[in-house]
Amino acid sequence: MGTTGNPTAPAEAASLLRLVTAGSVDDGKSTLVGRLLHDSRSLPADQLAAVVEASQVRGLDTPDLALFTDGLRAEREQGITIDVAYRHFATARRRFILADTPGHVQYTRNMVTGASTAELALILVDARAGLGEQTRRHTAVAALLGVPHVVLVVNKMDLVGHAEPVFAAITEEFARYAAALDVRRVDAVPVSALHGDNVVTPSAGMPWYRGPTLLERLETAPIGADPAARPARLPVQYVIRARTSGHREYRGYAGQLTSGRLRPGDSVTVLPAGITTTVAALDVLGEPSDEVRAPQSVAVRLADDIDVSRGDMIAADPLPQMTRDVAATVVHLAERPLRTGDRVLLKHATRTLRAVVTDIPYSIAVDTLARVEPTDGGARLRMNDIGRVLLRTAEPVTMDDYRDHRDTGSFLLIDPAGGDTLTAGLHTAGPE
């Protein structure tokens, strides 16, 4: 994305932060995203001009910042209800990928998608309304997905007279809720997205707030642990068998390294076969490489002639769990309820296999976070429910604990009849 003249050109080597916006509808998310992009000078000149013109046609004296996301909203209205709209922008200190997710309850699945790769969640709250059900649901989803950092943005402070007690009460209530979810870090910023208070520039109307602006929070938020520091995991996406005269014996196993690093000579195990071998060579973009680090894509050549197929995993110690009994916390995304006894497809990394739901011991009330056990013998999860599910797979599956590996600890449940996505699952062992 081009910019409109950022005085300090974005540094290519600056760190990258992935963030997701969340919160109830009408809390001002579109205006906040527009204000953040506008005031940080991260908008293309042609888009800025188009919004200025559209605002003038509507009789407005200043650009309607919410219009910056209108194109994204129109896409959703045309039926793109699964994809998330992403915005790339940068300052001199950091690059950002912002996942813009809608606030409507029926689009909770979008929020799940956006939060699945985020390291920071912006949870918006209307200062007049306080925490709503969707605010709590989005916060719970962010916590379950392991988003390590949450920033509470109390918006529309201009409509409550910039009153510090309003901000303090909302912050205190949110902190109690987040603590019950074991969210490790929460920061709070009072803003008026409409007027730009505390978004990029400090607010003259709230002198009692002495913390950093929202953009400063984003620029200084700690980045999560380096995925390359964890044990290597390579779900095999494609087996490359060269047919050229000079490479008739070539066999490489290609995919994205989701965690860890690999070097020639490293000991690895091919799962689910459980055969241990060594890395003979690595190829990146067709060229030999001495080392690859997550999240690079790579073709791995092995020292031994082993039967390896798409869906297998090449892993380093400690190895993921091999099991047919999967216990997971899930977010149900489909209108069709998920019931005990349902036969589904489980999509994990590059592998899809048959499974059956053996139990749904409880769902979670998003207001109180209390466990709700089924009382009528018909355990089920409805759309947007969060709950605990036990599954039995037709074949052993190699799955990490989600708390250790987000990519290889998560999965989707799919309707085998129509192919629709039913449920997002996070494998966590134990009695949770």
Short mmCIF file of C-alpha atoms in Angstrom, two decimals:
data_model
loop_
_atom_site.label_atom_id
_atom_site.label_comp_id
_atom_site.label_asym_id
_atom_site.label_seq_id
_atom_site.Cartn_x
_atom_site.Cartn_y
_atom_site.Cartn_z
CA MET A 1 0.00 0.00 0.00
CA GLY A 2 1.27 3.43 -0.86
CA THR A 3 1.12 6.34 1.50
CA THR A 4 0.36 10.02 1.27
CA GLY A 5 3.73 11.27 2.25
CA ASN A 6 4.69 9.79 5.58
CA PRO A 7 7.45 12.11 6.75
CA THR A 8 9.50 9.17 7.89
CA ALA A 9 9.43 6.37 5.34
CA PRO A 10 8.53 2.99 6.81
CA ALA A 11 11.56 0.95 7.64
CA GLU A 12 11.52 -2.34 5.77
CA ALA A 13 13.28 -4.00 8.65
CA ALA A 14 10.79 -2.74 11.26
CA SER A 15 9.06 -5.41 13.30
CA LEU A 16 5.67 -6.71 12.17
CA LEU A 17 2.60 -6.72 14.43
CA ARG A 18 -0.57 -8.56 13.44
CA LEU A 19 -3.67 -7.17 15.13
CA VAL A 20 -7.41 -7.69 14.98
CA THR A 21 -10.21 -5.22 15.67
CA ALA A 22 -13.25 -6.47 17.55
CA GLY A 23 -16.27 -5.29 19.46
CA SER A 24 -19.99 -4.77 19.10
CA VAL A 25 -21.58 -3.18 16.06
CA ASP A 26 -21.93 0.63 16.25
CA ASP A 27 -19.10 0.99 18.76
CA GLY A 28 -17.24 3.05 16.15
CA LYS A 29 -14.82 0.50 14.77
CA SER A 30 -14.97 1.73 11.16
CA THR A 31 -14.33 5.30 12.24
CA LEU A 32 -11.44 4.23 14.48
CA VAL A 33 -9.77 2.24 11.69
CA GLY A 34 -10.24 5.18 9.32
CA ARG A 35 -8.86 7.64 11.87
CA LEU A 36 -5.86 5.44 12.58
CA LEU A 37 -5.02 5.13 8.89
CA HIS A 38 -5.71 8.79 8.13
CA ASP A 39 -3.80 10.35 11.00
CA SER A 40 -0.83 8.01 10.59
CA ARG A 41 -0.75 8.98 6.90
CA SER A 42 -1.17 5.40 5.80
CA LEU A 43 -3.82 5.93 3.13
CA PRO A 44 -3.27 5.92 -0.63
CA ALA A 45 -3.76 9.38 -2.09
CA ASP A 46 -6.48 8.24 -4.52
CA GLN A 47 -8.54 6.62 -1.76
CA LEU A 48 -8.22 9.69 0.43
CA ALA A 49 -9.37 11.91 -2.44
CA ALA A 50 -12.35 9.63 -3.12
CA VAL A 51 -13.47 9.76 0.50
CA VAL A 52 -13.08 13.55 0.62
CA GLU A 53 -15.22 13.86 -2.51
CA ALA A 54 -17.88 11.44 -1.21
CA SER A 55 -18.03 13.34 2.07
CA GLN A 56 -18.49 16.67 0.26
CA VAL A 57 -21.34 15.18 -1.80
CA ARG A 58 -23.01 14.25 1.46
CA GLY A 59 -22.66 17.83 2.66
CA LEU A 60 -19.97 17.14 5.24
CA ASP A 61 -17.28 19.68 6.06
CA THR A 62 -14.71 17.03 6.98
CA PRO A 63 -14.00 13.54 5.57
CA ASP A 64 -16.22 10.79 6.97
CA LEU A 65 -13.49 8.45 8.17
CA ALA A 66 -15.87 5.49 8.34
CA LEU A 67 -16.04 5.62 4.52
CA PHE A 68 -12.49 4.32 4.34
CA THR A 69 -13.84 0.87 5.20
CA ASP A 70 -16.97 1.06 3.06
CA GLY A 71 -15.41 -1.01 0.33
CA LEU A 72 -14.70 -3.76 2.81
CA ARG A 73 -18.23 -3.61 4.17
CA ALA A 74 -19.66 -3.82 0.65
CA GLU A 75 -17.67 -7.00 0.08
CA ARG A 76 -19.26 -8.54 3.11
CA GLU A 77 -22.72 -7.51 1.98
CA GLN A 78 -22.06 -9.32 -1.30
CA GLY A 79 -21.73 -12.58 0.53
CA ILE A 80 -18.07 -12.85 1.49
CA THR A 81 -18.86 -13.84 5.04
CA ILE A 82 -15.85 -16.01 5.83
CA ASP A 83 -12.93 -13.93 4.61
CA VAL A 84 -11.54 -11.12 6.73
CA ALA A 85 -10.51 -7.77 5.24
CA TYR A 86 -6.86 -7.03 5.92
CA ARG A 87 -5.18 -3.62 5.97
CA HIS A 88 -1.43 -3.17 5.72
CA PHE A 89 0.13 0.00 7.04
CA ALA A 90 3.39 1.14 8.55
CA THR A 91 5.05 3.80 10.62
CA ALA A 92 8.72 4.51 11.06
CA ARG A 93 8.76 2.14 14.06
CA ARG A 94 6.71 -0.84 12.96
CA ARG A 95 4.74 -2.54 10.18
CA PHE A 96 1.17 -3.64 10.83
CA ILE A 97 -1.31 -6.11 9.38
CA LEU A 98 -4.76 -5.17 10.67
CA ALA A 99 -7.57 -7.73 10.39
CA ASP A 100 -10.82 -5.81 10.18
CA THR A 101 -13.66 -7.97 11.51
CA PRO A 102 -17.35 -7.06 11.70
CA GLY A 103 -19.22 -6.58 14.97
CA HIS A 104 -22.45 -8.31 14.04
CA VAL A 105 -23.02 -11.48 16.04
CA GLN A 106 -23.71 -13.52 12.89
CA TYR A 107 -20.20 -12.71 11.68
CA THR A 108 -18.43 -14.00 14.77
CA ARG A 109 -16.70 -16.49 12.47
CA ASN A 110 -14.91 -13.55 10.82
CA MET A 111 -13.56 -12.49 14.17
CA VAL A 112 -12.34 -16.06 14.82
CA THR A 113 -10.52 -16.04 11.48
CA GLY A 114 -8.92 -12.66 12.09
CA ALA A 115 -7.88 -13.43 15.65
CA SER A 116 -6.37 -16.81 14.82
CA THR A 117 -3.10 -15.21 13.66
CA ALA A 118 -3.20 -12.00 15.70
CA GLU A 119 -0.77 -11.04 18.41
CA LEU A 120 -2.88 -8.15 19.63
CA ALA A 121 -6.65 -7.54 19.81
CA LEU A 122 -8.25 -4.10 19.85
CA ILE A 123 -11.53 -4.50 21.77
CA LEU A 124 -13.76 -1.46 21.20
CA VAL A 125 -16.39 -0.29 23.67
CA ASP A 126 -18.84 2.60 23.31
CA ALA A 127 -18.29 4.76 26.41
CA ARG A 128 -22.05 5.36 26.66
CA ALA A 129 -23.03 1.69 26.53
CA GLY A 130 -20.20 -0.11 28.34
CA LEU A 131 -19.47 -3.80 27.86
CA GLY A 132 -22.04 -5.66 25.77
CA GLU A 133 -22.56 -9.35 25.05
CA GLN A 134 -20.63 -9.21 21.79
CA THR A 135 -17.79 -7.36 23.51
CA ARG A 136 -17.55 -10.20 26.02
CA ARG A 137 -17.85 -12.86 23.30
CA HIS A 138 -15.07 -11.30 21.22
CA THR A 139 -12.85 -10.99 24.29
CA ALA A 140 -13.50 -14.63 25.17
CA VAL A 141 -12.70 -15.72 21.61
CA ALA A 142 -9.46 -13.70 21.64
CA ALA A 143 -8.48 -15.32 24.94
CA LEU A 144 -9.32 -18.83 23.75
CA LEU A 145 -7.31 -18.27 20.59
CA GLY A 146 -4.32 -17.29 22.68
CA VAL A 147 -4.02 -13.68 21.52
CA PRO A 148 -1.30 -12.56 23.94
CA HIS A 149 -2.10 -8.84 24.20
CA VAL A 150 -5.44 -7.01 24.47
CA VAL A 151 -5.95 -3.26 24.20
CA LEU A 152 -9.31 -1.98 25.44
CA VAL A 153 -10.34 1.07 23.42
CA VAL A 154 -13.07 3.08 25.14
CA ASN A 155 -14.46 5.09 22.25
CA LYS A 156 -16.84 8.07 21.96
CA MET A 157 -15.43 9.72 25.08
CA ASP A 158 -16.57 13.07 23.64
CA LEU A 159 -20.17 11.91 24.11
CA VAL A 160 -19.70 11.39 27.86
CA GLY A 161 -17.96 14.72 28.45
CA HIS A 162 -14.49 13.11 28.44
CA ALA A 163 -15.33 11.93 31.97
CA GLU A 164 -12.55 9.99 33.67
CA PRO A 165 -14.97 8.08 35.99
CA VAL A 166 -16.73 6.60 32.95
CA PHE A 167 -13.43 5.37 31.54
CA ALA A 168 -12.32 4.05 34.93
CA ALA A 169 -15.54 2.10 35.52
CA ILE A 170 -15.45 0.42 32.10
CA THR A 171 -11.77 -0.37 32.46
CA GLU A 172 -12.30 -1.94 35.89
CA GLU A 173 -15.21 -4.10 34.68
CA PHE A 174 -13.27 -5.22 31.63
CA ALA A 175 -10.18 -6.03 33.69
CA ARG A 176 -12.23 -8.35 35.94
CA TYR A 177 -13.67 -10.14 32.91
CA ALA A 178 -10.28 -10.45 31.20
CA ALA A 179 -8.66 -11.77 34.38
CA ALA A 180 -11.25 -14.55 34.56
CA LEU A 181 -10.17 -15.52 31.04
CA ASP A 182 -6.52 -15.51 32.10
CA VAL A 183 -5.65 -12.78 29.60
CA ARG A 184 -2.04 -12.02 30.34
CA ARG A 185 -1.93 -8.33 29.47
CA VAL A 186 -4.59 -5.62 29.05
CA ASP A 187 -4.00 -1.93 28.31
CA ALA A 188 -6.76 0.67 28.03
CA VAL A 189 -6.93 3.89 26.03
CA PRO A 190 -9.78 6.48 26.13
CA VAL A 191 -10.38 7.84 22.63
CA SER A 192 -12.72 9.77 20.43
CA ALA A 193 -12.22 8.28 16.97
CA LEU A 194 -14.46 10.94 15.45
CA HIS A 195 -12.27 13.80 16.69
CA GLY A 196 -8.96 11.94 16.82
CA ASP A 197 -8.45 12.19 20.57
CA ASN A 198 -5.69 9.82 21.75
CA VAL A 199 -5.68 7.82 18.50
CA VAL A 200 -2.50 9.21 16.96
CA THR A 201 -2.25 12.54 18.81
CA PRO A 202 -2.84 13.18 22.53
CA SER A 203 -6.19 14.63 23.56
CA ALA A 204 -6.48 18.14 24.93
CA GLY A 205 -9.92 17.21 26.27
CA MET A 206 -8.64 14.43 28.52
CA PRO A 207 -5.64 15.85 30.39
CA TRP A 208 -6.22 13.27 33.16
CA TYR A 209 -5.04 10.54 30.80
CA ARG A 210 -1.25 10.48 30.72
CA GLY A 211 -0.71 7.17 28.97
CA PRO A 212 0.41 6.63 25.38
CA THR A 213 -1.89 7.16 22.43
CA LEU A 214 -3.37 4.14 20.69
CA LEU A 215 -0.76 4.26 17.91
CA GLU A 216 2.03 4.46 20.48
CA ARG A 217 0.54 1.39 22.21
CA LEU A 218 0.61 -0.47 18.92
CA GLU A 219 4.14 0.64 18.11
CA THR A 220 5.51 -0.54 21.45
CA ALA A 221 3.43 -3.66 22.13
CA PRO A 222 5.66 -6.68 22.68
CA ILE A 223 5.82 -9.15 19.83
CA GLY A 224 5.07 -12.78 20.68
CA ALA A 225 7.64 -15.51 20.93
CA ASP A 226 9.60 -16.30 17.79
CA PRO A 227 7.91 -19.32 16.15
CA ALA A 228 11.34 -20.47 15.02
CA ALA A 229 12.27 -21.07 18.66
CA ARG A 230 9.77 -23.93 19.02
CA PRO A 231 10.23 -27.53 17.80
CA ALA A 232 10.02 -27.92 14.02
CA ARG A 233 6.66 -28.79 12.43
CA LEU A 234 6.23 -29.18 8.66
CA PRO A 235 2.79 -30.35 7.51
CA VAL A 236 3.43 -31.82 4.05
CA GLN A 237 1.35 -30.03 1.47
CA TYR A 238 2.81 -31.41 -1.73
CA VAL A 239 5.21 -34.14 -2.85
CA ILE A 240 7.53 -32.93 -5.59
CA ARG A 241 8.77 -35.57 -8.04
CA ALA A 242 10.86 -33.89 -10.70
CA ARG A 243 10.63 -35.22 -14.23
CA THR A 244 13.51 -33.29 -15.78
CA SER A 245 16.51 -35.12 -17.19
CA GLY A 246 18.86 -33.70 -14.60
CA HIS A 247 16.67 -34.43 -11.56
CA ARG A 248 15.06 -37.83 -12.16
CA GLU A 249 15.76 -38.95 -8.58
CA TYR A 250 14.50 -35.76 -6.97
CA ARG A 251 11.83 -36.19 -4.29
CA GLY A 252 11.00 -33.23 -2.04
CA TYR A 253 8.27 -32.74 0.54
CA ALA A 254 6.96 -29.20 0.32
CA GLY A 255 4.99 -27.07 2.74
CA GLN A 256 5.17 -24.19 5.16
CA LEU A 257 7.31 -24.65 8.25
CA THR A 258 4.80 -23.60 10.93
CA SER A 259 7.34 -23.59 13.75
CA GLY A 260 11.01 -24.26 14.42
CA ARG A 261 13.95 -24.36 12.05
CA LEU A 262 15.57 -27.06 9.94
CA ARG A 263 19.10 -27.65 8.73
CA PRO A 264 20.64 -30.46 6.67
CA GLY A 265 21.62 -33.27 9.05
CA ASP A 266 18.81 -32.59 11.56
CA SER A 267 16.99 -35.63 12.93
CA VAL A 268 13.26 -35.61 12.13
CA THR A 269 10.34 -38.01 12.39
CA VAL A 270 7.70 -38.57 9.71
CA LEU A 271 4.22 -38.82 11.27
CA PRO A 272 1.92 -40.69 11.54
CA ALA A 273 4.28 -43.48 10.34
CA GLY A 274 6.67 -42.65 13.19
CA ILE A 275 9.80 -43.26 11.09
CA THR A 276 12.89 -41.28 12.08
CA THR A 277 15.38 -40.09 9.48
CA THR A 278 17.55 -37.05 8.78
CA VAL A 279 17.22 -33.98 6.58
CA ALA A 280 19.39 -34.50 3.50
CA ALA A 281 18.83 -31.09 1.88
CA LEU A 282 16.56 -28.06 1.85
CA ASP A 283 15.30 -26.12 -1.16
CA VAL A 284 13.73 -22.66 -1.02
CA LEU A 285 12.33 -21.26 -4.27
CA GLY A 286 14.24 -23.92 -6.15
CA GLU A 287 17.60 -23.06 -4.63
CA PRO A 288 19.51 -25.06 -1.97
CA SER A 289 19.43 -23.55 1.52
CA ASP A 290 21.53 -24.20 4.63
CA GLU A 291 18.70 -23.33 7.02
CA VAL A 292 14.98 -22.52 6.99
CA ARG A 293 13.01 -20.86 9.78
CA ALA A 294 9.28 -20.66 10.45
CA PRO A 295 7.17 -19.42 8.69
CA GLN A 296 9.21 -20.06 5.52
CA SER A 297 7.96 -22.41 2.80
CA VAL A 298 10.43 -25.13 1.90
CA ALA A 299 10.94 -28.44 0.09
CA VAL A 300 12.66 -30.99 2.31
CA ARG A 301 14.67 -33.90 0.97
CA LEU A 302 15.13 -36.82 3.37
CA ALA A 303 18.09 -39.19 3.70
CA ASP A 304 15.94 -42.34 3.58
CA ASP A 305 13.41 -43.53 1.03
CA ILE A 306 10.20 -43.22 3.08
CA ASP A 307 6.59 -43.23 1.92
CA VAL A 308 5.52 -39.65 2.65
CA SER A 309 2.23 -38.17 1.41
CA ARG A 310 0.26 -34.95 1.62
CA GLY A 311 -1.20 -34.70 5.12
CA ASP A 312 1.82 -36.29 6.81
CA MET A 313 3.93 -34.19 9.16
CA ILE A 314 7.72 -33.92 9.39
CA ALA A 315 8.52 -33.01 13.01
CA ALA A 316 11.42 -32.63 15.41
CA ASP A 317 11.48 -33.60 19.09
CA PRO A 318 9.51 -33.22 21.27
CA LEU A 319 6.95 -34.74 18.94
CA PRO A 320 3.26 -33.85 18.86
CA GLN A 321 0.73 -36.13 20.48
CA MET A 322 -0.57 -39.04 18.40
CA THR A 323 -4.16 -39.75 19.32
CA ARG A 324 -7.62 -40.69 18.11
CA ASP A 325 -9.31 -38.94 21.04
CA VAL A 326 -9.24 -35.17 20.64
CA ALA A 327 -10.38 -32.86 23.44
CA ALA A 328 -10.89 -29.27 22.41
CA THR A 329 -12.40 -25.93 23.24
CA VAL A 330 -14.44 -24.86 20.24
CA VAL A 331 -16.37 -21.95 18.77
CA HIS A 332 -19.36 -23.17 16.79
CA LEU A 333 -19.75 -21.11 13.62
CA ALA A 334 -22.63 -22.67 11.66
CA GLU A 335 -26.39 -22.27 11.87
CA ARG A 336 -26.69 -26.05 12.02
CA PRO A 337 -26.17 -27.08 15.69
CA LEU A 338 -23.32 -29.43 16.59
CA ARG A 339 -24.64 -32.45 18.52
CA THR A 340 -23.21 -35.45 20.29
CA GLY A 341 -23.04 -38.28 17.77
CA ASP A 342 -22.55 -36.03 14.74
CA ARG A 343 -20.23 -37.43 12.09
CA VAL A 344 -17.90 -34.74 10.75
CA LEU A 345 -14.68 -34.18 8.85
CA LEU A 346 -11.75 -32.89 10.91
CA LYS A 347 -9.35 -30.68 8.94
CA HIS A 348 -6.01 -30.36 10.68
CA ALA A 349 -3.13 -28.61 8.90
CA THR A 350 -2.93 -30.32 5.47
CA ARG A 351 -4.87 -33.43 6.50
CA THR A 352 -8.61 -34.16 6.54
CA LEU A 353 -10.04 -37.25 8.21
CA ARG A 354 -13.36 -38.58 9.48
CA ALA A 355 -14.40 -38.11 13.11
CA VAL A 356 -17.42 -38.38 15.38
CA VAL A 357 -18.47 -36.07 18.22
CA THR A 358 -18.47 -38.33 21.28
CA ASP A 359 -19.44 -35.73 23.90
CA ILE A 360 -20.18 -32.07 24.48
CA PRO A 361 -19.77 -31.83 28.24
CA TYR A 362 -20.54 -28.13 28.52
CA SER A 363 -20.87 -24.75 26.86
CA ILE A 364 -19.66 -21.44 28.30
CA ALA A 365 -21.96 -18.53 29.20
CA VAL A 366 -20.11 -15.54 27.73
CA ASP A 367 -21.52 -13.08 30.31
CA THR A 368 -20.37 -14.98 33.40
CA LEU A 369 -17.94 -17.52 31.88
CA ALA A 370 -19.81 -20.19 33.86
CA ARG A 371 -19.92 -23.72 32.47
CA VAL A 372 -23.40 -24.73 31.36
CA GLU A 373 -23.93 -28.48 31.34
CA PRO A 374 -26.68 -30.00 29.18
CA THR A 375 -29.81 -30.78 31.16
CA ASP A 376 -32.05 -32.48 28.62
CA GLY A 377 -29.71 -35.25 27.48
CA GLY A 378 -29.33 -33.65 24.05
CA ALA A 379 -25.93 -31.97 24.25
CA ARG A 380 -25.43 -29.48 21.44
CA LEU A 381 -23.77 -26.22 20.51
CA ARG A 382 -25.64 -23.52 18.65
CA MET A 383 -24.19 -20.83 16.37
CA ASN A 384 -21.60 -18.65 18.21
CA ASP A 385 -21.60 -20.94 21.27
CA ILE A 386 -18.26 -21.59 22.92
CA GLY A 387 -17.88 -24.98 24.55
CA ARG A 388 -15.94 -28.17 25.18
CA VAL A 389 -16.06 -31.03 22.67
CA LEU A 390 -14.63 -34.55 22.64
CA LEU A 391 -13.99 -36.25 19.29
CA ARG A 392 -12.99 -39.73 18.13
CA THR A 393 -11.12 -39.78 14.81
CA ALA A 394 -11.15 -42.65 12.31
CA GLU A 395 -7.35 -42.69 12.21
CA PRO A 396 -4.63 -41.42 14.55
CA VAL A 397 -3.97 -37.70 14.20
CA THR A 398 -0.78 -35.87 15.18
CA MET A 399 -1.83 -32.81 17.11
CA ASP A 400 -0.02 -30.38 19.39
CA ASP A 401 -1.53 -28.63 22.37
CA TYR A 402 -2.83 -25.29 21.12
CA ARG A 403 -1.15 -23.47 23.98
CA ASP A 404 2.23 -24.57 22.60
CA HIS A 405 1.57 -24.51 18.83
CA ARG A 406 -1.28 -22.37 17.46
CA ASP A 407 -0.98 -23.73 13.92
CA THR A 408 -0.74 -27.44 14.65
CA GLY A 409 -3.00 -27.31 17.72
CA SER A 410 -6.06 -25.97 15.91
CA PHE A 411 -8.51 -27.56 13.48
CA LEU A 412 -11.85 -27.13 11.76
CA LEU A 413 -14.88 -29.39 11.77
CA ILE A 414 -16.55 -29.65 8.36
CA ASP A 415 -19.97 -30.92 7.32
CA PRO A 416 -19.20 -34.06 5.24
CA ALA A 417 -22.42 -33.64 3.27
CA GLY A 418 -22.08 -30.07 2.04
CA GLY A 419 -18.50 -29.14 2.89
CA ASP A 420 -19.53 -26.21 5.08
CA THR A 421 -17.32 -25.18 7.97
CA LEU A 422 -19.06 -26.01 11.23
CA THR A 423 -16.70 -25.37 14.13
CA ALA A 424 -13.27 -23.98 14.96
CA GLY A 425 -11.44 -26.11 17.51
CA LEU A 426 -8.42 -25.63 19.77
CA HIS A 427 -6.90 -28.84 21.07
CA THR A 428 -6.06 -28.55 24.74
CA ALA A 429 -5.47 -31.68 26.77
CA GLY A 430 -6.74 -32.05 30.32
CA PRO A 431 -10.08 -31.51 32.03
CA GLU A 432 -10.80 -27.98 30.76
#
